[in-house]
N, CA and C of each residue as an Amber inpcrd file, in Angstrom:
protein
   399
 105.9500000  63.4560000 117.4320000 105.4100000  62.9930000 115.9750000
 105.1200000  64.0860000 115.2160000 105.1420000  63.8350000 114.1220000
 104.8690000  64.7540000 112.8680000 103.1990000  64.9280000 112.7900000
 102.5010000  66.0660000 112.8990000 101.3120000  66.1480000 112.4600000
 101.0900000  67.4150000 111.4070000 100.5920000  66.7620000 110.2170000
 100.6350000  67.8300000 109.1800000  99.3330000  67.5620000 108.5990000
  98.9400000  69.0160000 107.8840000  97.5830000  69.1650000 107.2440000
  97.8250000  69.1790000 105.6920000  97.1710000  68.6910000 104.9140000
  97.0960000  68.5970000 103.3310000  96.2520000  69.6110000 102.8850000
  96.1140000  69.9540000 102.0020000  94.9940000  70.6050000 101.2590000
  94.7390000  69.6990000  99.8840000  93.5980000  69.5180000  99.9370000
  92.9720000  69.2990000  98.4200000  92.2710000  70.4070000  98.0030000
  92.8540000  71.5290000  97.1110000  92.4010000  72.6490000  96.8910000
  91.9410000  72.7150000  95.4840000  90.4380000  72.7870000  95.1710000
  90.0060000  72.8850000  93.7900000  89.4200000  74.2800000  93.4320000
  89.9680000  74.3090000  92.1660000  89.6240000  75.7550000  91.5360000
  88.1090000  75.5770000  90.8720000  87.5650000  76.6450000  90.2340000
  86.3050000  76.6650000  89.5890000  85.8650000  75.3400000  88.8030000
  87.1190000  75.1320000  87.8490000  87.0440000  74.1070000  86.6780000
  87.4850000  72.3450000  87.0640000  87.4980000  72.2970000  88.4510000
  87.8090000  71.1070000  89.0760000  89.3210000  70.9760000  88.8950000
  90.0060000  72.2100000  88.9440000  91.5290000  71.8950000  88.7220000
  92.1580000  71.7810000  90.3670000  93.2230000  71.1530000  90.2270000
  93.8750000  70.8600000  91.9950000  95.0450000  71.7740000  91.8750000
  95.0410000  72.5010000  93.0090000  96.4170000  73.0140000  93.1550000
  97.3230000  72.1190000  93.9010000  98.6980000  72.2370000  92.9100000
  99.9380000  71.3050000  93.3430000 100.8950000  72.4310000  93.8380000
 102.0020000  71.7070000  94.5230000 103.1080000  72.7300000  94.6060000
 104.3390000  71.8440000  94.4510000 105.5290000  72.4060000  94.2720000
 106.8090000  71.7520000  94.0040000 107.4640000  72.4470000  95.0900000
 107.9100000  71.6940000  96.3660000 108.3980000  71.9100000  97.5260000
 109.9470000  72.3070000  97.2290000 110.4690000  72.1260000  96.3390000
 111.8320000  72.3940000  95.9300000 112.5040000  72.3240000  94.5340000
 113.4040000  72.3680000  94.4130000 114.0270000  72.3800000  92.9300000
 114.0240000  70.9160000  92.6560000 113.2350000  70.4840000  91.5420000
 113.6020000  68.9210000  91.2830000 112.8900000  68.0300000  91.9720000
 112.0600000  68.6550000  92.8410000 111.3310000  67.8200000  93.6330000
 110.0640000  67.5620000  93.0060000 109.2620000  66.4090000  93.3710000
 108.0060000  65.7600000  92.9900000 106.9470000  66.8680000  93.4260000
 106.0660000  66.8260000  92.4730000 104.8240000  67.7320000  92.8510000
 104.2520000  67.3190000  93.9620000 103.6380000  67.9380000  95.0660000
 102.8210000  67.4480000  95.9830000 101.5710000  68.5660000  96.5990000
 101.0340000  68.1080000  97.4710000  99.8140000  68.5700000  97.6410000
 100.3840000  70.0640000  98.7160000  99.7100000  70.9300000  98.9380000
 100.3070000  72.3250000  99.6710000  99.9720000  71.6110000 101.1180000
 100.8090000  71.7480000 101.8920000 100.7580000  71.1810000 103.1440000
 101.7930000  72.0200000 104.4600000 101.3320000  71.9960000 105.6070000
 101.7170000  72.5450000 106.5360000 101.9510000  71.7640000 107.7340000
 103.1180000  71.9070000 108.8340000 103.2460000  71.1230000 109.7610000
 102.2330000  71.9190000 111.1490000 101.6850000  71.0580000 111.6360000
 100.7510000  71.4220000 112.6450000 101.7750000  71.9150000 113.8650000
 101.4600000  73.0190000 114.2600000 102.3920000  73.3460000 115.3990000
 101.8810000  73.0510000 117.0060000 102.3720000  72.7630000 118.1150000
 102.0430000  72.2720000 119.1170000 100.9770000  73.3240000 119.7300000
  99.9540000  72.7140000 120.0880000  98.8360000  73.2460000 120.7930000
  97.8300000  74.0780000 119.7550000  98.1200000  73.7340000 118.3800000
  97.3010000  74.0590000 117.2500000  96.4810000  73.1240000 116.8530000
  94.9250000  73.2890000 116.4940000  94.5590000  72.2290000 115.8710000
  94.5800000  72.2700000 114.5370000  94.0260000  71.0760000 114.0500000
  94.2920000  70.7620000 112.3860000  93.6270000  71.8350000 111.8910000
  92.5470000  72.1180000 112.1310000  91.5630000  73.1760000 111.4880000
  92.3030000  74.6160000 111.6960000  93.0380000  74.8650000 112.7040000
  93.8350000  76.3030000 112.9660000  94.8590000  76.2590000 111.7080000
  95.6060000  75.0720000 111.7220000  96.6420000  74.9850000 110.3900000
  96.0570000  74.9720000 109.0930000  95.1990000  74.2020000 108.9820000
  94.4870000  74.2930000 107.5760000  93.9000000  75.9210000 107.2790000
  93.5240000  76.6360000 108.3040000  92.9980000  78.0730000 107.8850000
  93.9170000  78.8370000 107.4740000  95.3610000  78.6280000 108.2500000
  96.5790000  79.5460000 107.7980000  97.1590000  79.1590000 106.6620000
  97.0050000  77.8970000 106.2150000  97.4490000  77.4970000 104.8430000
  96.4360000  77.8780000 103.7980000  95.3710000  77.9260000 104.1180000
  94.2820000  78.4390000 103.1130000  94.4180000  80.0080000 102.6500000
  94.8290000  80.6720000 103.9010000  94.7800000  82.3180000 103.7510000
  93.6060000  82.8540000 104.0220000  93.1790000  84.0430000 104.0820000
  91.8070000  85.0010000 104.2830000  91.2150000  85.2370000 103.0450000
  90.0200000  84.8210000 102.9960000  89.1450000  84.8570000 101.7250000
  89.6440000  84.1750000 100.2650000  90.6230000  83.7240000 100.0460000
  91.3230000  83.2650000  99.3100000  90.4590000  81.7240000  98.7200000
  90.8070000  81.1220000  99.6940000  89.9150000  79.4970000  99.6410000
  88.7090000  79.5860000 100.6310000  87.9550000  78.4290000 100.3620000
  86.9270000  78.0320000 101.2640000  86.9460000  76.8100000 101.6280000
  86.6810000  76.6150000 102.8260000  86.8640000  75.1160000 103.3870000
  85.7760000  74.4630000 102.6710000  85.9320000  72.8610000 102.2910000
  84.9010000  72.2320000 101.9360000  84.5860000  71.5470000 103.3360000
  83.8200000  70.5400000 103.1250000  82.8100000  70.0580000 104.1190000
  83.2690000  68.3510000 104.4730000  84.5090000  67.8200000 103.8750000
  84.8520000  66.7240000 103.9060000  86.2540000  66.9210000 104.6700000
  86.6630000  66.1990000 105.6220000  88.3490000  66.0660000 105.9390000
  88.5730000  64.4470000 105.9750000  89.6340000  63.8950000 105.4010000
  89.8770000  62.7450000 105.6180000  91.2600000  62.6100000 106.3560000
  90.8030000  61.6740000 107.5660000  92.2400000  61.4180000 108.4060000
  92.7300000  60.0630000 107.4550000  94.3250000  60.3430000 107.6200000
  95.0490000  59.0610000 107.0490000  95.3630000  58.3210000 108.1820000
  94.9840000  56.9900000 107.5010000  94.8870000  56.0650000 108.4070000
  96.7150000  55.4130000 108.7660000  97.3920000  54.5200000 108.5150000
  98.5170000  54.0760000 109.0270000  99.5210000  55.0150000 108.2350000
 100.6560000  55.0120000 108.8480000 101.7780000  56.0350000 108.4160000
 102.1520000  55.7230000 106.8890000 101.9310000  56.6760000 106.0510000
 102.0610000  56.5150000 104.6110000 103.8670000  55.8790000 104.4810000
 103.9050000  54.9930000 103.5980000 105.1820000  54.4010000 103.2070000
 106.1940000  55.0940000 103.0080000 106.0580000  56.3620000 102.7630000
 107.3630000  57.2460000 102.3600000 107.8680000  58.0600000 103.3620000
 106.8380000  58.0260000 104.6850000 107.2910000  58.5230000 105.8960000
 108.6150000  58.3510000 106.4550000 109.6920000  59.0810000 106.3630000
 111.1770000  58.7730000 106.7250000 111.0760000  58.4580000 108.3840000
 110.4010000  59.1190000 109.0930000 110.4990000  58.6470000 110.4280000
 109.6310000  57.7290000 111.0190000 108.4950000  57.3210000 110.2940000
 107.4890000  56.4120000 110.5910000 106.4840000  56.8390000 111.7900000
 106.5320000  58.0050000 112.0130000 105.6370000  58.7620000 113.1420000
 104.9960000  59.6400000 112.8140000 103.9180000  59.6190000 111.9380000
 103.2950000  60.7030000 111.6220000 101.6830000  60.6290000 111.5090000
 101.0430000  61.9080000 111.7460000  99.4950000  61.7660000 111.5510000
  99.2740000  62.7650000 110.4750000  98.1930000  62.7560000 109.7680000
  98.0090000  63.6950000 109.0230000  96.4190000  63.6740000 108.5060000
  95.9820000  64.9310000 107.7500000  94.4220000  65.3490000 107.6360000
  94.3600000  66.0220000 106.5110000  93.7630000  65.5000000 105.2550000
  93.8700000  65.9380000 104.1820000  92.3850000  66.9640000 104.2060000
  92.3540000  67.8590000 104.0580000  91.2270000  69.1590000 104.1830000
  90.8860000  69.5890000 102.8890000  89.5240000  69.4540000 102.4870000
  89.2030000  69.9250000 101.1300000  88.8960000  71.4390000 101.0910000
  89.1560000  72.0850000 100.1720000  88.8280000  73.3060000  99.9940000
  88.6030000  73.7850000  98.5390000  88.0860000  75.0820000  98.3270000
  87.6090000  75.5380000  96.8830000  88.2600000  76.9490000  97.0410000
  88.7610000  77.2220000  95.7590000  88.7770000  78.3960000  95.2610000
  87.9650000  78.9570000  94.2050000  87.6060000  79.9470000  94.0150000
  86.6840000  80.6960000  93.0250000  87.3370000  81.1070000  91.6680000
  88.4950000  81.4890000  91.9030000  89.7000000  81.5190000  90.9530000
  90.8330000  80.9940000  91.1930000  91.8670000  80.9270000  89.9840000
  93.1550000  80.1380000  90.0000000  93.9540000  81.1720000  90.1800000
  94.0570000  81.5590000  91.5780000  94.9950000  82.6190000  91.9450000
  96.5370000  82.0250000  92.0620000  97.5590000  82.8490000  91.7720000
  98.8410000  82.4020000  92.4710000  99.1100000  82.0420000  93.8240000
  99.7490000  80.8670000  93.7770000 100.1300000  80.2360000  95.2220000
 101.4450000  79.9700000  94.9940000 102.2720000  80.7760000  96.1360000
 103.7410000  80.2930000  96.0600000 104.2710000  78.6910000  95.8080000
 104.9490000  78.5090000  94.6580000 105.3450000  77.4150000  94.0580000
 104.3720000  76.4410000  93.5010000 103.3890000  76.9940000  93.3760000
 102.0330000  76.2540000  93.1920000 101.6760000  76.5380000  91.4050000
 100.6840000  75.5420000  91.1650000 100.2440000  75.1500000  89.9610000
  99.1190000  74.6990000  90.1060000  98.1920000  74.7090000  88.9480000
  96.7860000  74.3630000  88.7820000  96.7230000  73.5620000  87.6620000
  96.4630000  72.0820000  87.8600000  96.0310000  71.0190000  86.7030000
  94.7150000  70.5090000  86.6690000  94.2850000  70.0980000  85.6740000
  93.1140000  69.1380000  86.0700000  93.2130000  68.0670000  87.0290000
  92.5490000  67.7650000  87.7680000  92.7790000  67.0260000  88.9230000
  93.0550000  65.4960000  88.4610000  92.6190000  64.8910000  87.3180000
  93.1380000  63.7190000  87.1450000  94.6350000  63.8560000  86.4900000
  94.9820000  64.9170000  85.9650000  96.3760000  64.9490000  85.6420000
  97.3460000  65.2300000  86.7100000  96.8980000  65.9990000  87.7010000
  97.6950000  66.6330000  88.8550000  97.8500000  64.9990000  89.8580000
  96.7470000  64.2230000  89.9370000  96.9700000  62.9450000  90.7230000
  98.1240000  61.9540000  90.2200000  98.0510000  62.0110000  88.9110000
  99.2160000  60.9760000  88.2930000 100.2600000  61.1410000  88.6350000
 100.9350000  62.2140000  88.9300000 102.2550000  62.3970000  89.2900000
 102.7060000  62.7690000  90.6730000 101.4810000  63.0030000  91.4300000
 101.6250000  63.5800000  92.5250000 102.2110000  62.6580000  93.9120000
 102.9720000  63.2430000  94.9770000 103.4240000  62.6290000  95.9890000
 102.3090000  63.1750000  96.9720000 101.9490000  62.0500000  97.5350000
 100.6210000  62.3100000  98.7880000 100.4010000  61.4060000  99.6230000
 100.0190000  61.7710000 100.5620000  99.8160000  60.8970000 101.7730000
  98.6460000  59.9120000 101.7310000  97.6190000  59.9420000 100.7200000
  96.4100000  59.4930000 100.8600000  96.4750000  57.8330000 100.0910000
  97.8090000  57.2100000  99.6400000  97.8190000  56.3040000  99.0160000
  97.1530000  55.7780000  97.7610000  96.7030000  54.6910000  97.3310000
  95.9640000  54.3110000  96.3260000  94.4510000  54.5810000  96.3370000
  94.0600000  55.3160000  97.5600000  92.7810000  55.5410000  97.6650000
  92.3510000  57.1550000  97.3940000  93.3780000  57.6500000  97.2100000
  93.3290000  59.1710000  97.1550000  92.4220000  59.6280000  95.4490000
  92.7300000  58.6530000  94.5790000  92.0210000  58.7760000  93.5040000
  90.4330000  58.9290000  93.3710000  90.1150000  57.5420000  94.2990000
  88.7980000  57.4460000  94.5830000  87.9770000  58.3510000  95.3290000
  88.8260000  58.8290000  96.3180000  88.2700000  59.9560000  97.3720000
  87.9240000  60.8800000  96.5680000  89.0900000  61.5130000  95.4990000
  88.7130000  62.7750000  94.8110000  87.4890000  62.6190000  94.0060000
  87.4820000  61.5080000  92.9260000  86.3530000  61.4360000  92.2500000
  85.3490000  61.4050000  93.0200000  85.0520000  60.6420000  94.1430000
  83.6220000  60.4670000  94.8330000  83.4690000  62.0520000  95.4910000
  84.5120000  62.6740000  96.1890000  84.0750000  63.9550000  96.4600000
  83.5960000  64.9820000  95.5670000  84.0220000  65.1500000  94.3470000
  83.7740000  65.9360000  93.3110000  82.5600000  65.3970000  92.8090000
  82.1070000  63.9040000  92.6270000  81.0470000  63.3300000  92.2900000
  79.7640000  63.5200000  93.1510000  80.1240000  64.1380000  94.2740000
  79.1160000  64.3740000  95.4740000  78.3880000  62.9120000  95.7570000
  79.3210000  61.8060000  96.0270000  78.9450000  60.5230000  96.4430000
  79.6130000  60.3130000  97.5290000  80.5100000  61.0090000  98.1460000
  81.1750000  60.9150000  99.4500000  80.6590000  62.1060000 100.1010000
  79.8410000  61.7170000 101.5290000  79.1510000  62.7350000 101.8920000
  80.2190000  63.3610000 102.7080000  79.7290000  64.9250000 103.1780000
  80.6250000  65.8170000 104.1010000  80.7680000  64.8330000 105.3110000
  81.7720000  65.6020000 106.2230000  82.3760000  64.8670000 107.4970000
  83.6100000  64.2060000 107.3170000  83.8950000  63.3380000 108.1850000
  85.1610000  62.6430000 108.1190000  84.9090000  61.3040000 107.4410000
  86.2430000  61.1720000 106.7290000  86.5440000  59.8860000 106.2170000
  88.0340000  59.4340000 106.8630000  88.2480000  58.2050000 106.5790000
  89.6440000  57.6030000 106.8660000  90.2090000  56.9830000 105.5730000
  91.3800000  57.4440000 105.0500000  92.1160000  56.8860000 104.1070000
  92.9330000  56.2420000 104.5360000  93.4790000  54.9370000 103.9320000
  94.9630000  54.1660000 104.1250000  95.9070000  54.5870000 103.1320000
  97.3990000  54.2160000 103.4660000  98.3180000  54.4680000 102.4100000
  98.0960000  53.4690000 101.4050000
């Protein structure tokens, strides 16, 4: 089973970090596949790097397997994080979050926009939340 971690990384002006995984690919959230015996938190910290991003206080579990999952066996976590500057990220770019979500391939389904709006607006509390595809 694939176990993946996706970052919802916000810049100081609420920009969202997205990546283009390959030439001609659709923009996506930065992600990493969790290794065996590695926790989701450890995988997220490795993807965030040291001192560049700080973890947010909300993590979303992805409910049923996203419709675009090719193998049908996938678990995922969306980890919120924040950057104090718009630093360079390999293959990445920073865009206003509303613009970034419009053309983004992501595992959060139709609920991702409401989740981001609620998280940034402060009405989604810290802790765990579950999103469906």
